[in-house]
Coordinates of C-alpha atoms in Angstrom, one line a residue:
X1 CA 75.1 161.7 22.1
X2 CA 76.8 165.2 21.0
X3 CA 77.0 165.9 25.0
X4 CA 78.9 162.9 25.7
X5 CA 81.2 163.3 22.9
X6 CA 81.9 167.1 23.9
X7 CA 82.5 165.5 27.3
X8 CA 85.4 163.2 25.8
X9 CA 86.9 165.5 24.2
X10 CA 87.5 168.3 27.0
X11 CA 88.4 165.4 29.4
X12 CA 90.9 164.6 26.8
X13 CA 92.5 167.3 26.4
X14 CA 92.8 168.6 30.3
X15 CA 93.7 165.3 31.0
X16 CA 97.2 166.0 31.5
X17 CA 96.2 169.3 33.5
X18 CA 97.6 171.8 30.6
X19 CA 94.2 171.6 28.4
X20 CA 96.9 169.9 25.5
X21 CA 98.3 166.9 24.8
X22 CA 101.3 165.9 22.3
X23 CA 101.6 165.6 19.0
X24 CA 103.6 162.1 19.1
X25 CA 105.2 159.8 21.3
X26 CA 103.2 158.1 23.9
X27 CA 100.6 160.8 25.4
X28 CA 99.4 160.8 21.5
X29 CA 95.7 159.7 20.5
X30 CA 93.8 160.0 17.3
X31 CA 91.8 163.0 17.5
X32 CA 88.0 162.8 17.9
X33 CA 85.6 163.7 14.9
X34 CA 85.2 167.2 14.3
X35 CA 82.0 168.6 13.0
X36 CA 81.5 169.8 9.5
X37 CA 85.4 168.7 8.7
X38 CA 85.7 165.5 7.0
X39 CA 84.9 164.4 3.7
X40 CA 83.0 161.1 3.4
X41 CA 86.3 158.9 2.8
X42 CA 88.4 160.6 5.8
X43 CA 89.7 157.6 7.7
X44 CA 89.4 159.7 10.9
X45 CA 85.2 158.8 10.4
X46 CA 85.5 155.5 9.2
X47 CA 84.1 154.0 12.4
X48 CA 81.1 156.1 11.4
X49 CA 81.0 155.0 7.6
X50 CA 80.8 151.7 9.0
X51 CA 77.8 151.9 10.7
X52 CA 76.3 154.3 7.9
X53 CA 77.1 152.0 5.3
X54 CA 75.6 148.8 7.3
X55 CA 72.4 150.4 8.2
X56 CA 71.9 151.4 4.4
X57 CA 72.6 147.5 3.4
X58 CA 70.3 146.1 6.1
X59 CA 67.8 148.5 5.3
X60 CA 67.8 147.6 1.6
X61 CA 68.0 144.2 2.2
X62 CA 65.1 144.5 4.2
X63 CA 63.1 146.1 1.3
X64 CA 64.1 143.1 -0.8
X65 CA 62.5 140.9 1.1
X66 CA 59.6 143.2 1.9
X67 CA 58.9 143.2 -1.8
X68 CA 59.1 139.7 -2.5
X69 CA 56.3 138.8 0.3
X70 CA 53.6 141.8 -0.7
X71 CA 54.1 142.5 -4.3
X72 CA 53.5 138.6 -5.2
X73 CA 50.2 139.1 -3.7
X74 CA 49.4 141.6 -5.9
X75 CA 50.7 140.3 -9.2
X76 CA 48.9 137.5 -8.5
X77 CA 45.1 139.0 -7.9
X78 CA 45.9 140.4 -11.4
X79 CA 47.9 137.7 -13.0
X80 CA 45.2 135.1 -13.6
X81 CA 42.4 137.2 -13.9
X82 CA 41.5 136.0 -17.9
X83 CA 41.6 132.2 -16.1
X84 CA 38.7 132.7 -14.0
X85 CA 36.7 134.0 -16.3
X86 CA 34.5 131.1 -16.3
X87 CA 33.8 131.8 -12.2
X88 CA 31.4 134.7 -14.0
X89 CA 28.0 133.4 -13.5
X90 CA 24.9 134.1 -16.3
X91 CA 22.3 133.4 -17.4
X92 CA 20.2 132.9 -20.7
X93 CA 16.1 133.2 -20.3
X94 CA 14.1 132.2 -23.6
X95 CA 11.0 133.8 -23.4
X96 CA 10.6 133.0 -27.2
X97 CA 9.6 129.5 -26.8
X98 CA 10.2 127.1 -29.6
X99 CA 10.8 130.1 -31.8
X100 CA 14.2 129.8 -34.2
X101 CA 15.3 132.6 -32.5
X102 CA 15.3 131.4 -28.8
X103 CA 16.3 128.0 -30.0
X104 CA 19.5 129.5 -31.3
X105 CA 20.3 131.8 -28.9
X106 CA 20.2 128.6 -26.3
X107 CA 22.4 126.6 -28.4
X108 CA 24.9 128.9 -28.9
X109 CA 25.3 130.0 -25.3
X110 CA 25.0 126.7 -24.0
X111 CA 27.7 125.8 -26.8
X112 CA 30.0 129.0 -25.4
X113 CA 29.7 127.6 -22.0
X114 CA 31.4 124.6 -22.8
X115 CA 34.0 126.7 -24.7
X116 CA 33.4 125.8 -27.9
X117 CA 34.5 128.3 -30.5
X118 CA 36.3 130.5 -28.2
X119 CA 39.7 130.7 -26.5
X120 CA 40.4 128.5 -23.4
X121 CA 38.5 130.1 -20.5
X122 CA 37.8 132.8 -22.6
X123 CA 33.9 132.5 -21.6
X124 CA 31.4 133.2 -19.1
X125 CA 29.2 130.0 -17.3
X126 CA 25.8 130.4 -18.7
X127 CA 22.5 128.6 -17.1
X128 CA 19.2 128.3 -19.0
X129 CA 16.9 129.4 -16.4
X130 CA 12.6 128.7 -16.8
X131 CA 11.1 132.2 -17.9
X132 CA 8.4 130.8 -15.4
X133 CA 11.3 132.0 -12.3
X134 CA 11.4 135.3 -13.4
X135 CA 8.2 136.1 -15.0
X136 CA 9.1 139.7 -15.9
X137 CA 11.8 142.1 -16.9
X138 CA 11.6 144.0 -13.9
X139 CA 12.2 140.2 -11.5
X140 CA 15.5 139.6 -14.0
X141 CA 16.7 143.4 -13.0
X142 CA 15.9 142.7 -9.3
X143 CA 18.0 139.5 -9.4
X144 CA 20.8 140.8 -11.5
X145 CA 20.8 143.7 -9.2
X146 CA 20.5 141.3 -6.1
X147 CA 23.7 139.6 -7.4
X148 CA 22.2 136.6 -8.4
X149 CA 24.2 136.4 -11.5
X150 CA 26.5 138.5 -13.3
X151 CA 24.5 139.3 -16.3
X152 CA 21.3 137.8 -18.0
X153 CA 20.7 137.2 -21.6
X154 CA 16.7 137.5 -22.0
X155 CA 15.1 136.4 -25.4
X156 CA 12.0 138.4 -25.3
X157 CA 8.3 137.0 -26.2
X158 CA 7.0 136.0 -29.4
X159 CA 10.5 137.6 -30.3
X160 CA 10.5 135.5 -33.5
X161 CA 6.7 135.6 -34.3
X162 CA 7.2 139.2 -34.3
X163 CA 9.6 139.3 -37.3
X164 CA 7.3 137.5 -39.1
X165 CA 4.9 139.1 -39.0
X166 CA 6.6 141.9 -39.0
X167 CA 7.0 141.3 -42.6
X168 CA 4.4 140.2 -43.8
X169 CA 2.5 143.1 -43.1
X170 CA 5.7 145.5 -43.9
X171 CA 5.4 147.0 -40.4
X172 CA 7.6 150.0 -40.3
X173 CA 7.8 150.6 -36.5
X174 CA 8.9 146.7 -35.9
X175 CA 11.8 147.8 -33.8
X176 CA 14.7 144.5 -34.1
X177 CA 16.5 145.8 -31.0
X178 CA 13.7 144.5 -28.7
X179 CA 14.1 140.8 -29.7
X180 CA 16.5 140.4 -27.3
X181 CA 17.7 142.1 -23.9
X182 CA 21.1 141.7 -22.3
X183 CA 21.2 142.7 -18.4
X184 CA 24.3 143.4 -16.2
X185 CA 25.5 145.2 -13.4
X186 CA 28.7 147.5 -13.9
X187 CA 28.7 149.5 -10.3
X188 CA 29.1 145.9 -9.0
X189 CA 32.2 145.8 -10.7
X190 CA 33.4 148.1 -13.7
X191 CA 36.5 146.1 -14.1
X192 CA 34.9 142.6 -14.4
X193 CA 31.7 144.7 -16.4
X194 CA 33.9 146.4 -19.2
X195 CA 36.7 143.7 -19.7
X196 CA 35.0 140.7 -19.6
X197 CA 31.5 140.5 -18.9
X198 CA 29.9 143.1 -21.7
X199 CA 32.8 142.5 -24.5
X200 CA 32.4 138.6 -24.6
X201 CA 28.6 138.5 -24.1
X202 CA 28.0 141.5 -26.7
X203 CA 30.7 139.5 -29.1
X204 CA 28.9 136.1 -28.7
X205 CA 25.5 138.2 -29.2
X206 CA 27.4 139.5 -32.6
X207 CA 28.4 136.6 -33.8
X208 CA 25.8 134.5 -33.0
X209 CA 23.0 137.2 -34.6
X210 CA 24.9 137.9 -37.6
X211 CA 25.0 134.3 -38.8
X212 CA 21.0 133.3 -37.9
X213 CA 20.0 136.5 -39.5
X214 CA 22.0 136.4 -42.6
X215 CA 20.2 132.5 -43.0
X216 CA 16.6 133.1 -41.1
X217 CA 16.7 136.1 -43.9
X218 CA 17.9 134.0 -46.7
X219 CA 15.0 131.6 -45.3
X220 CA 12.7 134.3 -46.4
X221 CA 13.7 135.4 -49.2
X222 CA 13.5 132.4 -50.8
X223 CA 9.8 131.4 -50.1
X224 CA 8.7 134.9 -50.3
X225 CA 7.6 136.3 -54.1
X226 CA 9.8 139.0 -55.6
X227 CA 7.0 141.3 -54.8
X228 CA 6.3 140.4 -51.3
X229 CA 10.1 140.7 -50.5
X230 CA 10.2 144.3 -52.6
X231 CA 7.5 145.3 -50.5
X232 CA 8.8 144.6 -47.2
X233 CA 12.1 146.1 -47.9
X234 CA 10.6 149.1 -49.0
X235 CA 8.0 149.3 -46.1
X236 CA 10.2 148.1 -42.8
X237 CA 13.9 147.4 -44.4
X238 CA 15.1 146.7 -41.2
X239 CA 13.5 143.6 -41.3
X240 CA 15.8 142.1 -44.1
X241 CA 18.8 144.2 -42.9
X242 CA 18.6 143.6 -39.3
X243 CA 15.8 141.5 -38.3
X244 CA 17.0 140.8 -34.6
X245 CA 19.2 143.1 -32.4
X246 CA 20.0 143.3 -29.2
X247 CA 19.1 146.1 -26.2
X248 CA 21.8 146.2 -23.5
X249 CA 20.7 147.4 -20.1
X250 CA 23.3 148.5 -17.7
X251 CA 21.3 148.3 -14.1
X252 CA 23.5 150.1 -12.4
X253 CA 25.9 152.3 -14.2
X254 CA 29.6 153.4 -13.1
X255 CA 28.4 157.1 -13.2
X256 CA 30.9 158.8 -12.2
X257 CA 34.7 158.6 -13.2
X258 CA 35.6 160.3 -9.6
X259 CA 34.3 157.1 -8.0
X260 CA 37.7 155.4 -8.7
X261 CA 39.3 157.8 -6.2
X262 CA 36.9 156.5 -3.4
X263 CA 36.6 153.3 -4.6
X264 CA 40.0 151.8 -4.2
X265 CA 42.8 154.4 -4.2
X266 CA 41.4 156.6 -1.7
X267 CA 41.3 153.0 0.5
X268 CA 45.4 153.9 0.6
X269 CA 44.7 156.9 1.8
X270 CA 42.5 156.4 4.6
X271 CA 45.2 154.1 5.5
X272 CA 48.4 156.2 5.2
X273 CA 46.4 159.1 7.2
X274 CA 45.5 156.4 10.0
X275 CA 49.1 155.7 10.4
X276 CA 50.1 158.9 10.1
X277 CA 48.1 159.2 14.0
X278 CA 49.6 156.3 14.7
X279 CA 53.3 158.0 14.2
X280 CA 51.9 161.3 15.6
X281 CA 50.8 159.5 19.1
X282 CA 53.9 157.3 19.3
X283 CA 56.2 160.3 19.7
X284 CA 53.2 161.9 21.9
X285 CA 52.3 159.2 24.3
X286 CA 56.3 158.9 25.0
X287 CA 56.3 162.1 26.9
X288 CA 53.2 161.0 29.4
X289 CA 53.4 157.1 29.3
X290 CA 56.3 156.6 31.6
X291 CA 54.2 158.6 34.5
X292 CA 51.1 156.7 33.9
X293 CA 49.6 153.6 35.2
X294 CA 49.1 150.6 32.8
X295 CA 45.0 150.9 32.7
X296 CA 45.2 155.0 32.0
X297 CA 48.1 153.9 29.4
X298 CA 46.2 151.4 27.6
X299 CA 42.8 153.7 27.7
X300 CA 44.3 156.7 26.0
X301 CA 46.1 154.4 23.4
X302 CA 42.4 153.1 22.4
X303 CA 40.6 156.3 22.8
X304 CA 42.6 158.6 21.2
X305 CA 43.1 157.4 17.9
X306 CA 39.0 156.5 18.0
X307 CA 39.0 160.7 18.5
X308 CA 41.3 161.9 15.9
X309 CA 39.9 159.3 13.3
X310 CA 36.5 161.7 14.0
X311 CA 37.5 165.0 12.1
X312 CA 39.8 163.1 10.0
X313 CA 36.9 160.7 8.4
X314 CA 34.6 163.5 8.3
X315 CA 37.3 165.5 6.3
X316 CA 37.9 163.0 4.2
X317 CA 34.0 162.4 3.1
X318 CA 33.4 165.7 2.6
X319 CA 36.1 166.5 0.2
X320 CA 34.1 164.3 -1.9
X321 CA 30.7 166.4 -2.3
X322 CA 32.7 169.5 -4.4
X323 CA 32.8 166.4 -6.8
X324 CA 29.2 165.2 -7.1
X325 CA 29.4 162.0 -5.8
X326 CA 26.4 160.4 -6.2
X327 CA 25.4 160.0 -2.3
X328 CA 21.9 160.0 -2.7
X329 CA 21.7 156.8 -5.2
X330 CA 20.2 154.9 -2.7
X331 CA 19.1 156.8 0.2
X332 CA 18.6 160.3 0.6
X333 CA 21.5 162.3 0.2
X334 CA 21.8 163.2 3.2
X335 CA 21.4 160.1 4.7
X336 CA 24.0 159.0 2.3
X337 CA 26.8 160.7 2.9
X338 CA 26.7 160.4 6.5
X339 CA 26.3 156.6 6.3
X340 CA 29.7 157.3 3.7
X341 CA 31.1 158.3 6.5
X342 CA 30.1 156.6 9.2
X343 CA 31.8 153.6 7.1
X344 CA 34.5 155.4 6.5
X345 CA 35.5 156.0 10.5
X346 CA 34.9 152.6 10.9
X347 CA 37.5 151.9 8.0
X348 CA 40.2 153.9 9.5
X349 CA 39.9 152.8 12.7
X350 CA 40.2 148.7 11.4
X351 CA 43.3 150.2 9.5
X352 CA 44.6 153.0 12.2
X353 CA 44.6 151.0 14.9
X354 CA 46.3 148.3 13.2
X355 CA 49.6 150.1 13.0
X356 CA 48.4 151.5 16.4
X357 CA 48.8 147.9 17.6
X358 CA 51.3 146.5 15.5
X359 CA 53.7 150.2 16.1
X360 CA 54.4 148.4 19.7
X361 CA 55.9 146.0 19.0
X362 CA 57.5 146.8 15.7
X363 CA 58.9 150.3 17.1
X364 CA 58.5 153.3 14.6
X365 CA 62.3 151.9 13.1
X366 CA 60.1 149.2 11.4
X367 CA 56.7 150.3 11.2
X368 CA 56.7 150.9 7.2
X369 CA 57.2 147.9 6.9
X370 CA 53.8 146.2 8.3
X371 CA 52.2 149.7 6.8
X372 CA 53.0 148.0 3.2
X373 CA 51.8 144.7 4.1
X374 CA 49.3 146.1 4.9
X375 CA 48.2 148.1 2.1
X376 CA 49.2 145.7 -0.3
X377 CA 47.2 143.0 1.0
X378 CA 44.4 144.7 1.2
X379 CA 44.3 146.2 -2.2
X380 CA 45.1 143.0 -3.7
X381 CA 41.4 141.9 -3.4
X382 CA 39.7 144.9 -4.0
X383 CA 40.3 145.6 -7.6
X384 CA 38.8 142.7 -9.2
X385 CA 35.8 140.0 -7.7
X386 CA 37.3 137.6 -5.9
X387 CA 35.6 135.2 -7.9
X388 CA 38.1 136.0 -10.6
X389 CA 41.1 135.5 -8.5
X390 CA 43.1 132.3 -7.0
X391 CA 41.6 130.6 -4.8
X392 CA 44.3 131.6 -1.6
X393 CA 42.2 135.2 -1.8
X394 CA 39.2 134.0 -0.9
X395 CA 40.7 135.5 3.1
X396 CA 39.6 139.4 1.2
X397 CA 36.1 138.7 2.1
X398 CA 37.5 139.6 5.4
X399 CA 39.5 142.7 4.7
X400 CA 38.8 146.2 5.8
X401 CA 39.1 147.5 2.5
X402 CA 37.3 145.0 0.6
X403 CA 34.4 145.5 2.4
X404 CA 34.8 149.3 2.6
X405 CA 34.7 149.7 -1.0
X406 CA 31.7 147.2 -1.2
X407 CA 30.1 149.8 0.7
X408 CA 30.7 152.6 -1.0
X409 CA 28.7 151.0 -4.2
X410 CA 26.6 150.1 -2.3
X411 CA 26.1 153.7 -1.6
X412 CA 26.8 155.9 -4.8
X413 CA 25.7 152.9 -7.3
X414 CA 22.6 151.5 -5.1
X415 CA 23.9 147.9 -5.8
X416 CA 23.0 145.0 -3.4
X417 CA 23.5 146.1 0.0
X418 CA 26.1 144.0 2.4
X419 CA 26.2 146.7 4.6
X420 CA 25.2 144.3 8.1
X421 CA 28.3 142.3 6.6
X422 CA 30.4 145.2 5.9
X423 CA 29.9 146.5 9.3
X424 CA 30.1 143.3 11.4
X425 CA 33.8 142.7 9.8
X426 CA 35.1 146.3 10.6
X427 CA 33.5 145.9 14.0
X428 CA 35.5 143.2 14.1
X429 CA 38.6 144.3 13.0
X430 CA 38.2 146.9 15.6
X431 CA 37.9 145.1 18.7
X432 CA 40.8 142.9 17.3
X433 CA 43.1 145.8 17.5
X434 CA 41.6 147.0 20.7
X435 CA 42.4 143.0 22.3
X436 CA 45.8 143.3 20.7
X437 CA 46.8 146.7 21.7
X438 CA 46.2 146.0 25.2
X439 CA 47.8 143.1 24.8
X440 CA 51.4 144.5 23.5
X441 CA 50.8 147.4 25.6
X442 CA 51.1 145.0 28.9
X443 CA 53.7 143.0 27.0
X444 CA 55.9 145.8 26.4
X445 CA 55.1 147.9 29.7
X446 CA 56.0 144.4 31.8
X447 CA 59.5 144.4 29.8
X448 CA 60.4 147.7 30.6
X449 CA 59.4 147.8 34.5
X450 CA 61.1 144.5 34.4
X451 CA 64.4 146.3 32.8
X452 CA 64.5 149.2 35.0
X453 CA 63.9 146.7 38.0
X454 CA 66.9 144.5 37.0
X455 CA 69.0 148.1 36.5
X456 CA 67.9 149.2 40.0
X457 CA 69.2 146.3 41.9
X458 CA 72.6 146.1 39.9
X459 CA 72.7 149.8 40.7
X460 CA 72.1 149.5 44.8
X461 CA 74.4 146.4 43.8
X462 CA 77.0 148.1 42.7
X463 CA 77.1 150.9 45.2
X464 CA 77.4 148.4 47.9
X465 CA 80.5 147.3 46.9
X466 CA 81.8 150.1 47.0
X467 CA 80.5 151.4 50.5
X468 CA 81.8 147.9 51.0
X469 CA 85.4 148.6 49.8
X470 CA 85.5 152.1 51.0
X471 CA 84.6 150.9 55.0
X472 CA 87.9 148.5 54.6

């Protein structure tokens, strides 16, 4: 552009063969743009404001819109969240048979689930299930842990036999938190773990304990003899203080704080450093592309991103072991880590190559744009379970990064594995990009060849005409 407009100018000014032209009269022209010379309201650049100014508004405008398709998305997998509440499944197991205690307990969560007593929605769904289906604590950790339900509310055996006789014998070493036993899972999901699941459960626990002891106690007191009930209080006072507590078992605890980084925000990253190949071969494959035929073409646009996603992936796990990650929660650590990032390569390359694919057609001018769809979209379902969200996001079962960051608990918190799952829909996404890269690749390559055809012929065209015109 700079040579053409050096070109101008000296043909303007030897134009009249003296290498100057006049100031006024008819030979006068505006002068050309000088570099470095004008302030930004000089009228002699206000062609060039123009265009400055236009691509600034378009590109805002652009953003406008941008934001009003992907940040919706996200608002809204947050938005709603407290309404879906309810979409938590749990469960309440009375080991305690016709015991007052396990009797209450049922009524009161039974009484939740309908939402009586609490705010509108603000409840999980709770199920009596037989003690008979999961005949010890160790089958309701397996099937909390196996996803089964969200949490699992277990009045334990003889729990109210065991206060009683408890006190009548004044046993000092009756222990009240072991009357009842409160299972979840937070590595599932810490989010849906510490803001809904634990506080409401533990609050129901509260206020549902607090009343039945205060009157199974005042029950007590008033058949027992003064002497009896001095006795007891002085031999296991926890028995008239706190009869019946509760033990809460976290299956599989959110260790470690660093987690979060891998978990959903590094997710963004692995995304931003796949397009950040995608830019890098764009401007490299525009040096060789134009000498190659379309099958070598389309096989280094496939094969090397698949490449440079290798050392980047492996980079990228390995920052995490200075941190401690807990890689060896499930398997060995070893084995876990490498599995991390065997995942991980996969998860680029469903990301990368999506910008790889969609970089053709949208040219590098527009790129960012897809980029924040799709981070945004993807994101949007990974924060929360999907369970808690409207229904339209049920489609994140099916997202690279939803299923990325399933496996990565999967991993560090040993929860229920989905790796086959996991796998299959990267797989997936992968050969999508691969079909569609080929795909725009051909498109695009056809266009051009096409173009420079068409400017060929008008060429030849054009130089007939005038071979024409100079023979006559």
């Amino acid at each position: 552009m700079n040579g053409n407009v050096e070109e101008r100018e000296e043909a303007y000014l030897h134009e009249d063969g003296l290498g100057h032209r006049p100031a006024e009269g008819a030979g006068a022209e505006p002068t050309l743009p000088v570099k470095y010379q004008h302030s930004f309201w000089d009228p002699e650049i206000a062609h060039l404001r123009k265009v400055y100014i236009k691509m600034i508004v378009a590109a805002t405008v652009l953003m406008i819109l941008m934001m009003w398709f992907t940040l919706p998305v996200y608002w809204g997998s947050l938005g709603e969240t407290t309404q879906h509440v309810p979409h938590l499944k749990g469960w309440v197991i009375n080991r305690d048979g016709d015991g007052a205690l396990g009797q209450t307990i049922i009524q009161a969560f039974e009484a939740n689930s309908q939402g009586q007593g609490v705010p509108p929605k603000q409840h999980l769904t709770w199920t009596v299930i037989d003690p008979s289906q999961f005949p010890t604590d160790e089958d309701v950790g397996n099937a909390i842990v196996d996803e089964q339900a969200w949490a699992a509310v277990v009045v334990n055996e003889a729990a109210t036999q065991a206060l009683i006789n408890a006190r009548s014998t004044g046993n000092s070493s009756y222990n009240p938190l072991s009357a009842i036993s409160f299972y979840y899972n937070q590595g599932r999901n810490e989010v849906a773990a510490n803001s809904f699941i634990v506080p409401l459960t533990t609050q129901l626990l509260q206020t549902t304990l607090a009343q039945f002891n205060a009157r199974f106690t005042g029950q007590w007191l008033a058949s027992a003899t003064s002497t009896d009930a001095i006795t007891t209080a002085a031999r296991a006072p926890q028995t008239v203080s706190s009869p019946f507590g509760v033990t809460p078992i976290n299956l599989r605890p959110f260790t470690k704080t660093v987690s979060t980084a891998i978990l959903l925000v590094g997710q963004i990253y692995i995304t931003i450093f796949g397009f950040v190949i995608t830019m890098a071969h764009d401007a490299a494959r525009g040096v060789i592309s134009p000498f190659l035929t379309f099958g070598s073409y389309a096989k280094i646009r496939l094969i090397v991103p698949m490449i440079a996603y290798i050392p980047l992936s492996l980079s990228y796990a390995m920052i995490s072991l200075p941190f401690k990650v807990t890689f060896g929660a499930k398997y060995s650590y070893a084995g876990g880590f490498f599995l991390f990032f065997l995942y991980v390569y996969m998860g680029m390359a469903a990301l990368g190559l999506s910008t790889e694919a969609m970089v053709t057609l949208l040219t590098p001018r527009f790129i960012a744009n897809f980029l924040l769809i799709l981070i945004i979209y993807n994101v949007s379902v990974a924060a929360v379970p999907i369970v808690m969200q409207p229904s339209f996001y049920r489609w994140g079962y099916g997202f690279p990064v939803f299923n990325l960051s399933q496996t990565v608990r999967t991993i560090i918190f040993n929860t229920k594995s989905h790796l086959g799952v996991n796998a299959g829909v990267l797989i997936a996404w992968i050969v999508l990009n691969f079909i569609t890269i080929v795909a725009f690749t051909w498109f695009i390559r056809r266009r051009t060849v096409n173009e420079e055809r068409s400017k060929e012929r008008a060429l030849e065209k054009e130089m007939g005409g005038e071979e024409k015109k100079a023979e006559a």
